[in-house]
GROMACS .gro file of C-alpha atoms in nm:
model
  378
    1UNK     CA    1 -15.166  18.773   8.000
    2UNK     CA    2 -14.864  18.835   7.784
    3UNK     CA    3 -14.608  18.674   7.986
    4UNK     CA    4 -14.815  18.349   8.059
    5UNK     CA    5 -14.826  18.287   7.730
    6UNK     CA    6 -14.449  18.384   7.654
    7UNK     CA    7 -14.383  18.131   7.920
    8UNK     CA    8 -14.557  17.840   7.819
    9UNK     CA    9 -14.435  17.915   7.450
   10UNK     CA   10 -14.091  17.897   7.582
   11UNK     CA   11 -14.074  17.576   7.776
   12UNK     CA   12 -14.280  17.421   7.500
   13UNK     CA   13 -14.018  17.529   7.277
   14UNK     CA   14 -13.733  17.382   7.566
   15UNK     CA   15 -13.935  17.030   7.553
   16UNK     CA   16 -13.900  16.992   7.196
   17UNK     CA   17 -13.557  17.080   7.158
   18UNK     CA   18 -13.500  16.847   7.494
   19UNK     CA   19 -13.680  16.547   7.316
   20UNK     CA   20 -13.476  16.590   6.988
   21UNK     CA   21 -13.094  16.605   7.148
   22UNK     CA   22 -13.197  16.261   7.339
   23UNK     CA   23 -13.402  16.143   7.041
   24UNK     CA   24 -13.247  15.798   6.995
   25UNK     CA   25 -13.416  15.691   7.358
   26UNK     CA   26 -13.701  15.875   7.315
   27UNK     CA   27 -13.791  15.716   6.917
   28UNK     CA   28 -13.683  15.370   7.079
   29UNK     CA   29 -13.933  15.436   7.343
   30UNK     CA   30 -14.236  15.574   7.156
   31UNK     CA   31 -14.159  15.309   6.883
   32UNK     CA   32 -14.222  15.005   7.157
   33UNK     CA   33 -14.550  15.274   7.314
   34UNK     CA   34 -14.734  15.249   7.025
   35UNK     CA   35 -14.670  14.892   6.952
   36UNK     CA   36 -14.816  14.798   7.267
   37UNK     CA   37 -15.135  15.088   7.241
   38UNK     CA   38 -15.192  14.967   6.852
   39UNK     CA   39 -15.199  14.581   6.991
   40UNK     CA   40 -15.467  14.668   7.277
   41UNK     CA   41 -15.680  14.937   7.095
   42UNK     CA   42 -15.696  14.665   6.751
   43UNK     CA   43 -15.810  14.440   7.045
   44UNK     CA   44 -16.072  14.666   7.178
   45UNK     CA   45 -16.201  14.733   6.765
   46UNK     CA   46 -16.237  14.437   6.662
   47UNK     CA   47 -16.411  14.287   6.965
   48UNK     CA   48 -16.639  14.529   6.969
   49UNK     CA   49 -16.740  14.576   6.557
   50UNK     CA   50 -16.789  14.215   6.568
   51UNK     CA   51 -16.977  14.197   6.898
   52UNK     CA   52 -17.167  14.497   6.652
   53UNK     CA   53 -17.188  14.305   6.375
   54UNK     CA   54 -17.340  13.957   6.544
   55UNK     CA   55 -17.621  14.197   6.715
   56UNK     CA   56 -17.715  14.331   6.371
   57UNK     CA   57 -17.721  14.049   6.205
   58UNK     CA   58 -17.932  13.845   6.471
   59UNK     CA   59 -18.169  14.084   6.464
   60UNK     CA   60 -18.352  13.937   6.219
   61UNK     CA   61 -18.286  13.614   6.420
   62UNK     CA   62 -18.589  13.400   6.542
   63UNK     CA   63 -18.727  13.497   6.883
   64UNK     CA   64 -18.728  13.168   7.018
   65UNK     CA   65 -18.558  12.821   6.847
   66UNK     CA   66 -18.697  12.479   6.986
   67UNK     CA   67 -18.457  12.214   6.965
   68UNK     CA   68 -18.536  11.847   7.090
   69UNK     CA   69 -18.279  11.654   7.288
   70UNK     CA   70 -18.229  11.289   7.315
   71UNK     CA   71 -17.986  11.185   7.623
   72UNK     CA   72 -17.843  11.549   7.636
   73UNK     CA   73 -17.764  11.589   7.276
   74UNK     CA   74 -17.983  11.778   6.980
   75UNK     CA   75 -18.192  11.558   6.818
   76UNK     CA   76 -18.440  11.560   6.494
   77UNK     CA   77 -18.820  11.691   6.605
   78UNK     CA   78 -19.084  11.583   6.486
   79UNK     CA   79 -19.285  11.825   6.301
   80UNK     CA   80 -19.619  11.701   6.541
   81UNK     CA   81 -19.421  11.936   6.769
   82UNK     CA   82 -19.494  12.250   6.572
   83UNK     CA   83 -19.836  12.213   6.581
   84UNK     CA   84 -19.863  12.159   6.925
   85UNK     CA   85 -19.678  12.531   6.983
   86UNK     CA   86 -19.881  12.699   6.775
   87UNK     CA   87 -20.173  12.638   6.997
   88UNK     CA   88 -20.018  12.797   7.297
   89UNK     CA   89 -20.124  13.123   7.349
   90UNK     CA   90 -19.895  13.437   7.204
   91UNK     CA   91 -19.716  13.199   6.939
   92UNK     CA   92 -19.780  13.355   6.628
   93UNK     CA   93 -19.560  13.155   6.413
   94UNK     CA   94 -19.360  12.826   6.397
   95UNK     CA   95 -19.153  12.728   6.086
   96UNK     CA   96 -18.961  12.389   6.058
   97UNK     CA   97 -18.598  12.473   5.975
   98UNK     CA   98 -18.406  12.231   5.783
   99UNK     CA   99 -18.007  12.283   5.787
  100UNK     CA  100 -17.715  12.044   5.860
  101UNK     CA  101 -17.331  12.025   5.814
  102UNK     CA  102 -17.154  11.876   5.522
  103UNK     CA  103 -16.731  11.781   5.543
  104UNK     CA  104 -16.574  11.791   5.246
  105UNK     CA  105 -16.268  11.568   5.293
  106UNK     CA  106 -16.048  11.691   4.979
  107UNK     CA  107 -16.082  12.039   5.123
  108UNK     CA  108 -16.070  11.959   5.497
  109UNK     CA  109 -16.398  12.238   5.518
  110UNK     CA  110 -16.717  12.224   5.639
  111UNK     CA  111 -17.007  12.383   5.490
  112UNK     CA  112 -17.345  12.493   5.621
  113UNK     CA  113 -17.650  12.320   5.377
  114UNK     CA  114 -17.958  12.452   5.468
  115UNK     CA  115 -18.346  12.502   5.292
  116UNK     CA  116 -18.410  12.850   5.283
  117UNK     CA  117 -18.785  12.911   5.391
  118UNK     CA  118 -18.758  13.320   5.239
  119UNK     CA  119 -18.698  13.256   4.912
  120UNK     CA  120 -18.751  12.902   4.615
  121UNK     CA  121 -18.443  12.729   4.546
  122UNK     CA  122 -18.528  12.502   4.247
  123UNK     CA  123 -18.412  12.108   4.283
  124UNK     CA  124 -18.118  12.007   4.133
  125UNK     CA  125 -18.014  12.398   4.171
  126UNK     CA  126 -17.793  12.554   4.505
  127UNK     CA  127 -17.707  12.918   4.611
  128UNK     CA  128 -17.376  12.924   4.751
  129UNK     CA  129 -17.180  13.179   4.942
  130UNK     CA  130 -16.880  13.318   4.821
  131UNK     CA  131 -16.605  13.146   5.076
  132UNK     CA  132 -16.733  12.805   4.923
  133UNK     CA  133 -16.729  12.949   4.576
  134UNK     CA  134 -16.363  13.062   4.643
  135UNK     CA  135 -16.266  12.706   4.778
  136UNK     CA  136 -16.406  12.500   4.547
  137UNK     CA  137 -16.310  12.770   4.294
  138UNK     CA  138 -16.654  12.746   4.096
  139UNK     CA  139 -16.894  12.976   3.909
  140UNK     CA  140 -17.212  13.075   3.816
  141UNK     CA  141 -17.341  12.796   3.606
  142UNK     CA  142 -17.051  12.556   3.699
  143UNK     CA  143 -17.157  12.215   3.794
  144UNK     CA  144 -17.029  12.012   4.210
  145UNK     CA  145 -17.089  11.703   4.289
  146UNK     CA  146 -17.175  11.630   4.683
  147UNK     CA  147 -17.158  11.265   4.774
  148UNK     CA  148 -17.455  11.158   4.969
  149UNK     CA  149 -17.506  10.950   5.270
  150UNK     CA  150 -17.632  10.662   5.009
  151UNK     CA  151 -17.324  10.721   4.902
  152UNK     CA  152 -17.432  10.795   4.561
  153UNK     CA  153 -17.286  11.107   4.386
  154UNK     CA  154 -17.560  11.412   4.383
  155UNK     CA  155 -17.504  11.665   4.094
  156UNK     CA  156 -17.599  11.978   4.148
  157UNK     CA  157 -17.610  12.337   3.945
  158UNK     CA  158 -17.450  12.669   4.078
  159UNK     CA  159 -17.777  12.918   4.051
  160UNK     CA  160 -17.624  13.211   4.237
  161UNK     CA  161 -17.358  13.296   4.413
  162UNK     CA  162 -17.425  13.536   4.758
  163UNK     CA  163 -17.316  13.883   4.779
  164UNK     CA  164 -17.008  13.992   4.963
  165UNK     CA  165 -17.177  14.231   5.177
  166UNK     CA  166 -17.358  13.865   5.335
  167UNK     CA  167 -16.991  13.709   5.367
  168UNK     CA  168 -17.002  13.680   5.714
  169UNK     CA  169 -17.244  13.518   5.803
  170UNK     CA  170 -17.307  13.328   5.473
  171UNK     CA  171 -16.909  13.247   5.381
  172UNK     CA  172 -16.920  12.872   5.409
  173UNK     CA  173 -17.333  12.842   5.374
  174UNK     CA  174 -17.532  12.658   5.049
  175UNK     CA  175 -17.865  12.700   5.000
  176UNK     CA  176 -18.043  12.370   4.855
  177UNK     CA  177 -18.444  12.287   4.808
  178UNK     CA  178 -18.588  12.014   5.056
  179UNK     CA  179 -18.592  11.750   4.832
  180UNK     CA  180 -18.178  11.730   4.770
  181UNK     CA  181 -18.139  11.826   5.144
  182UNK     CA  182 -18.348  11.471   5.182
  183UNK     CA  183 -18.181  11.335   4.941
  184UNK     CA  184 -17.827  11.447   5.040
  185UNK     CA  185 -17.855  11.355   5.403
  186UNK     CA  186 -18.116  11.003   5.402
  187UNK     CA  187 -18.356  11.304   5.606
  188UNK     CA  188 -18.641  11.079   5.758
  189UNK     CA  189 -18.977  11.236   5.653
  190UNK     CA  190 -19.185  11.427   5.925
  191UNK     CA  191 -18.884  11.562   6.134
  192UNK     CA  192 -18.676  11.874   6.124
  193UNK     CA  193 -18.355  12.010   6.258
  194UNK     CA  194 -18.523  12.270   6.468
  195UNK     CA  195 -18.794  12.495   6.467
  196UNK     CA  196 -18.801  12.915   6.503
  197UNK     CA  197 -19.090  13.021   6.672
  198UNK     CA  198 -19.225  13.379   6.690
  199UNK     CA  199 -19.429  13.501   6.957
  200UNK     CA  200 -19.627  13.844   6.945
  201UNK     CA  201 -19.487  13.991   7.271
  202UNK     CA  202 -19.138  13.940   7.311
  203UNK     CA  203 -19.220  14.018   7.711
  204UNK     CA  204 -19.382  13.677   7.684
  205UNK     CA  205 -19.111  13.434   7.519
  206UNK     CA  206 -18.995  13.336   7.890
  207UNK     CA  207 -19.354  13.200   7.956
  208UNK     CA  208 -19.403  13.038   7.614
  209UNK     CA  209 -19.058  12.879   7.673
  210UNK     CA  210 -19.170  12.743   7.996
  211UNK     CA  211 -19.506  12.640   7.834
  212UNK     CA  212 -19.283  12.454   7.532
  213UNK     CA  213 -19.105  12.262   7.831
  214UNK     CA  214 -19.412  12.182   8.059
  215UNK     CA  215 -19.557  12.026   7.682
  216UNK     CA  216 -19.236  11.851   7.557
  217UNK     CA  217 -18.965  11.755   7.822
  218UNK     CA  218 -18.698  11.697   7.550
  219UNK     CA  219 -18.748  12.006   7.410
  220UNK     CA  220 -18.480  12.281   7.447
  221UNK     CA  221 -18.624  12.639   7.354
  222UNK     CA  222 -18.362  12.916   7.298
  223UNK     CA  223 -18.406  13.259   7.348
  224UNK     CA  224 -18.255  13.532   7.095
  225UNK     CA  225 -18.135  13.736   7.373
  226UNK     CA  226 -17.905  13.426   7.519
  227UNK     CA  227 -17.799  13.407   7.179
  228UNK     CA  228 -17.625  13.749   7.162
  229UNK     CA  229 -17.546  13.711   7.501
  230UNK     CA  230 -17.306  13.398   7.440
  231UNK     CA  231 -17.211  13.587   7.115
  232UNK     CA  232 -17.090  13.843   7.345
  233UNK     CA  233 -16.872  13.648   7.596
  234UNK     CA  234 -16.730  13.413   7.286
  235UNK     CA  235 -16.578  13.771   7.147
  236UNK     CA  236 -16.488  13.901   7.502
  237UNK     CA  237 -16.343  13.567   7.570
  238UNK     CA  238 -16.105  13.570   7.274
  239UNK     CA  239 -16.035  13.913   7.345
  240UNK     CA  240 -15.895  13.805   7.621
  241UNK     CA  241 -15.756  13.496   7.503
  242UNK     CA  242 -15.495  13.722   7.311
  243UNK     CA  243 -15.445  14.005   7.591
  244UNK     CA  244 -15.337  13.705   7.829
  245UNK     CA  245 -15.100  13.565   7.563
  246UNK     CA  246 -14.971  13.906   7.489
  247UNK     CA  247 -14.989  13.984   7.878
  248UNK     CA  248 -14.602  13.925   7.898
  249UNK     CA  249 -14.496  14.156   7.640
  250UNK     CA  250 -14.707  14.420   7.764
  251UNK     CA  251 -14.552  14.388   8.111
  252UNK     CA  252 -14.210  14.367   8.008
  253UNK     CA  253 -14.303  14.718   7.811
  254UNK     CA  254 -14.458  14.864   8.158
  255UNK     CA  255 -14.145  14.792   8.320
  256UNK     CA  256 -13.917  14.921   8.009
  257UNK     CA  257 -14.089  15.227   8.032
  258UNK     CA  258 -14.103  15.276   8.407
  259UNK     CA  259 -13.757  15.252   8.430
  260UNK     CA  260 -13.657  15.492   8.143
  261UNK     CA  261 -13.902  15.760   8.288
  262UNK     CA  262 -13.870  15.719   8.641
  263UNK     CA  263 -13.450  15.711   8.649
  264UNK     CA  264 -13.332  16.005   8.522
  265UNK     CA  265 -12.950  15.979   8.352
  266UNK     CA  266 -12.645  16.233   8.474
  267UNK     CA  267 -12.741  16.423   8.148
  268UNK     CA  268 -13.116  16.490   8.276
  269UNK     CA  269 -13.005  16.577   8.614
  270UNK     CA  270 -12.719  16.831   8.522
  271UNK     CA  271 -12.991  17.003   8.256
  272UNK     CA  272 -13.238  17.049   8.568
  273UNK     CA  273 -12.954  17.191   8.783
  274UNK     CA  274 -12.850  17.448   8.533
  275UNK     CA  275 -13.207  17.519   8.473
  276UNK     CA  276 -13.203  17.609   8.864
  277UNK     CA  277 -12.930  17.814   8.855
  278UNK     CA  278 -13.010  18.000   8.576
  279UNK     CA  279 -13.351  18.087   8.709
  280UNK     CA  280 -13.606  17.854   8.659
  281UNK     CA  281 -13.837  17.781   8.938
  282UNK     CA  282 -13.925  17.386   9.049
  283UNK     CA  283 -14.287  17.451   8.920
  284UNK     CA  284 -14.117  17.537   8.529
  285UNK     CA  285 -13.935  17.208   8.580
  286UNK     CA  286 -14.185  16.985   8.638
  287UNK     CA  287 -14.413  17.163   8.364
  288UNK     CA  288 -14.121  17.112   8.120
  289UNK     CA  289 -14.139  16.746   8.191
  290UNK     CA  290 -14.513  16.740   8.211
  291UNK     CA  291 -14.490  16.834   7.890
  292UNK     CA  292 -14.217  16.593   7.773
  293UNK     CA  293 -14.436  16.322   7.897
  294UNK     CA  294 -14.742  16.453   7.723
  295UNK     CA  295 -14.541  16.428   7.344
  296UNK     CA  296 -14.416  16.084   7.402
  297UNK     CA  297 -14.744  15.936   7.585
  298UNK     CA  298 -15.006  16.122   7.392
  299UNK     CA  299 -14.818  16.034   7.009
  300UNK     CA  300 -14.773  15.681   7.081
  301UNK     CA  301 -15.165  15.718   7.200
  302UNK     CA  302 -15.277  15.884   6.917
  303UNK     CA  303 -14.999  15.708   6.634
  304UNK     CA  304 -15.145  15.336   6.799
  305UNK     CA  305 -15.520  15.411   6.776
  306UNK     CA  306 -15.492  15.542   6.413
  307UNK     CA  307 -15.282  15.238   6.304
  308UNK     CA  308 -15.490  15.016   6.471
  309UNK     CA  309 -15.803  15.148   6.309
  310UNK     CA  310 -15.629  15.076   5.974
  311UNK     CA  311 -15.564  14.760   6.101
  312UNK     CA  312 -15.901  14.655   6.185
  313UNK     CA  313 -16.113  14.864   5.971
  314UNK     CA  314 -15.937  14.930   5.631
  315UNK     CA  315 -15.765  14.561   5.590
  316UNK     CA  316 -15.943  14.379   5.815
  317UNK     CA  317 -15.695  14.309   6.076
  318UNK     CA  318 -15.461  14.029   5.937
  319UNK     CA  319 -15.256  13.986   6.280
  320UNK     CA  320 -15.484  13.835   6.483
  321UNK     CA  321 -15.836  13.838   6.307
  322UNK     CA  322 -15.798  13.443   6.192
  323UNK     CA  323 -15.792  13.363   6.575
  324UNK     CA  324 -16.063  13.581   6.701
  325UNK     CA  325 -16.336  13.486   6.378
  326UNK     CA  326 -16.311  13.178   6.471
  327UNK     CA  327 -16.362  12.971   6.130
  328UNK     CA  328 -16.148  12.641   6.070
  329UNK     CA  329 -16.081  12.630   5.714
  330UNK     CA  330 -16.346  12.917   5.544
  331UNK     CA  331 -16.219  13.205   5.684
  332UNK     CA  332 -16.479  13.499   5.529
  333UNK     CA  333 -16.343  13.765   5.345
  334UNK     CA  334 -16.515  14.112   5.511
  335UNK     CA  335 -16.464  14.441   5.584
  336UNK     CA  336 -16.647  14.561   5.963
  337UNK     CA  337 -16.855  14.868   5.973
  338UNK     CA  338 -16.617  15.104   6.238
  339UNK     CA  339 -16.725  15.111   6.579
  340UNK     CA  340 -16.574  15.304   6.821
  341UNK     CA  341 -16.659  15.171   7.198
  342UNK     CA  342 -16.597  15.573   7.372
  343UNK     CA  343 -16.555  15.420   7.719
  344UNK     CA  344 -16.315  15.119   7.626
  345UNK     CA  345 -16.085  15.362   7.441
  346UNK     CA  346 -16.127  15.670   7.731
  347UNK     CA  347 -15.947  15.361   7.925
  348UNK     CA  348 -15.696  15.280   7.748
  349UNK     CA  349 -15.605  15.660   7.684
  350UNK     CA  350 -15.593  15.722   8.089
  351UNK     CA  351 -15.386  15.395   8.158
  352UNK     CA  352 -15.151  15.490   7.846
  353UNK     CA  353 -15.101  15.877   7.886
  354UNK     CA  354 -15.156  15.902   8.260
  355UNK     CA  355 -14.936  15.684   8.413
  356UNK     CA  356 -14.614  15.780   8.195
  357UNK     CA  357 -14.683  16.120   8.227
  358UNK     CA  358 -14.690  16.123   8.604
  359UNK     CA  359 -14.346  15.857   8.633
  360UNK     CA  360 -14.152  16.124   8.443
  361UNK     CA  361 -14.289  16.466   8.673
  362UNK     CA  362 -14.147  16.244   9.007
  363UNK     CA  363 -13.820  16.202   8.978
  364UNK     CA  364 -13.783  16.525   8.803
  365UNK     CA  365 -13.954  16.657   9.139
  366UNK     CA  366 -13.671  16.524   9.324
  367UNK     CA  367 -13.408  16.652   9.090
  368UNK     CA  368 -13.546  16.988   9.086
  369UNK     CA  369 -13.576  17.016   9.491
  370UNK     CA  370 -13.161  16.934   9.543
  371UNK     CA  371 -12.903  17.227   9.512
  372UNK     CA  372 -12.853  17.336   9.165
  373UNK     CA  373 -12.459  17.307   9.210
  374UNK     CA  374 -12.517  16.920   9.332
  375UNK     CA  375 -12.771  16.842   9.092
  376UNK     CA  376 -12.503  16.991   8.818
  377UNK     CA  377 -12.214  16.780   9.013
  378UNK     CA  378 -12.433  16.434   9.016
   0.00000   0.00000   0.00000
């Protein structure tokens, strides 16, 4: 049991001091392995804590929104419409939603005005989240001025200002009572923009929704679940948005590191032949550069995935995050709850450490089957 041991300890010991007399290659080369695991596993982190954080917050999401269509595009319904779906059977519930977009030119930003139906917002007062706060650099109290599509200037009061935590989802929203959101827009009476509909079974939605069409032929029900499903391939389609742009880099790295582990220099080959000759067996070779390959592979895995979690998690990864959230001019200021996807990140730990680990054990297979004395001569 002893000498197993001994042995391992001693060409552990041999693959450190091998690493740090050729250290200059081997920091180049673990410097340019963990930029290229902290670019992919940042990838993988924030794909998935956002494709987290759209589920959570559309759970609270309607189970079914009706929209009406006129020639293909979304159009105003009538409100006649909701009380025709709450006769079919299973509706429970359908509320008129009132929300539109507003541009502010001076800012170049667009902001979300909607009528909240779960809580009173007094006229003449709006609730405002806090990327539209930080834009138009306004408090509490502080008095904006909207212009209307009368074109007449509408004055309104800063009641409250949203919470952080809701910063994502509510960055660029303001929260207004019906009467300014008429007023603001010219809103014809007896329409709204849409309407969320809530059915007791969700196992029923697909036969209400086909019950909604049957009824209105310009209507357009959504479900919730192909809500979070396009939420998903949005994020998966950035995701790979960025891996394809960054697809050359990462190949010119694969090739980099091919060739530095799968040719080995005159150095490398004379250290294996006196090796030979001094008694090691082939099997102690290749274990030395097993392990070799393990130090580099493994600490550019390991150094990548906890930068990258930094990146993402602690400041909200500043690289690339403006391109994956996908705002224009409000970017929201958040931090994402950690989520660690275990299968994503098994891959990209087998296709980092794996394949590096085996390109330096094959050529050192080679070496360590010549003659010591030409090995030591090459």
């Amino acid at each position: 049991m002893t000498r197993p041991v001994n042995r391992l300890k001693n060409i552990l010991d041999f693959a450190l001091s091998s690493l740090l007399r050729r250290k200059v290659k081997n920091l180049s080369l673990l410097t340019l392995y963990t930029l290229i695991v902290f670019i992919l596993a940042s990838l993988i982190f924030f794909v998935q804590a956002l494709k987290k954080e759209s589920t959570s917050i559309l759970t609270g999401a309607p189970d079914m929104v009706v929209q009406r269509q006129t020639a293909g595009r979304h159009d105003l319904i009538p409100l006649e419409y909701a009380r025709k779906i709450t006769t079919i059977l299973g509706v429970t519930a359908v509320e008129p939603r009132w929300w539109g977009y507003y541009y502010d030119p001076v800012f170049g930003a667009n902001f979300t005005l909607m009528v909240p139906a779960a809580r009173k917002v007094e006229p003449g007062n709006i609730i405002i989240g806090q990327g539209v706060a930080r834009i138009l650099r306004i408090a509490t109290g502080d008095l904006v001025t909207f212009r209307s599509y009368a074109k007449t200037p509408l004055l309104l009061n800063i009641q409250e200002i949203l919470p952080f935590e809701s910063e994502l989802v509510a960055s660029d929203l303001i929260l207004m009572s019906q009467q300014d959101f008429h007023e603001m827009f010219n809103f014809p009476d007896g329409v709204a923009t849409d309407l969320a509909v809530t059915v007791r079974n969700p196992r029923e939605l697909t036969t209400v929704a086909t019950k909604i069409v049957e009824e209105f032929p310009d209507a357009r029900p959504i479900l919730k679940s192909e809500i979070l499903r396009t939420y998903d391939s949005l994020f998966d389609w950035r995701g790979g948005m960025i891996t394809v742009v960054l697809f050359s880099a990462i190949i010119s790295f694969v090739i980099f590191a091919w060739d530095k582990a799968t040719g080995l220099s005159a150095e490398e080959r004379k250290e294996i032949g006196i090796l030979k000759s001094i008694g090691w067996e082939t099997a102690d070779v290749l274990l030395l550069k097993f392990w070799e390959g393990i130090a580099i592979s493994f600490s550019a895995f390991l150094v990548g995935g906890i930068l990258a979690y930094a990146h993402v998690f602690i400041f909200s990864a500043p690289l690339f995050g403006s391109a994956l959230k996908g705002w224009s001019v409000l970017y929201p200021h958040f931090r994402l709850a950690p989520v660690i996807d275990v299968y994503q990140l098994s891959m990209l730990f087998f296709l980092s450490v794996f394949p590096y680990t085996a390109a330096t054990i094959i050529p050192s297979w080679l070496a360590a089957t010549v003659d010591p004395d030409a090995a030591m001569r090459s």
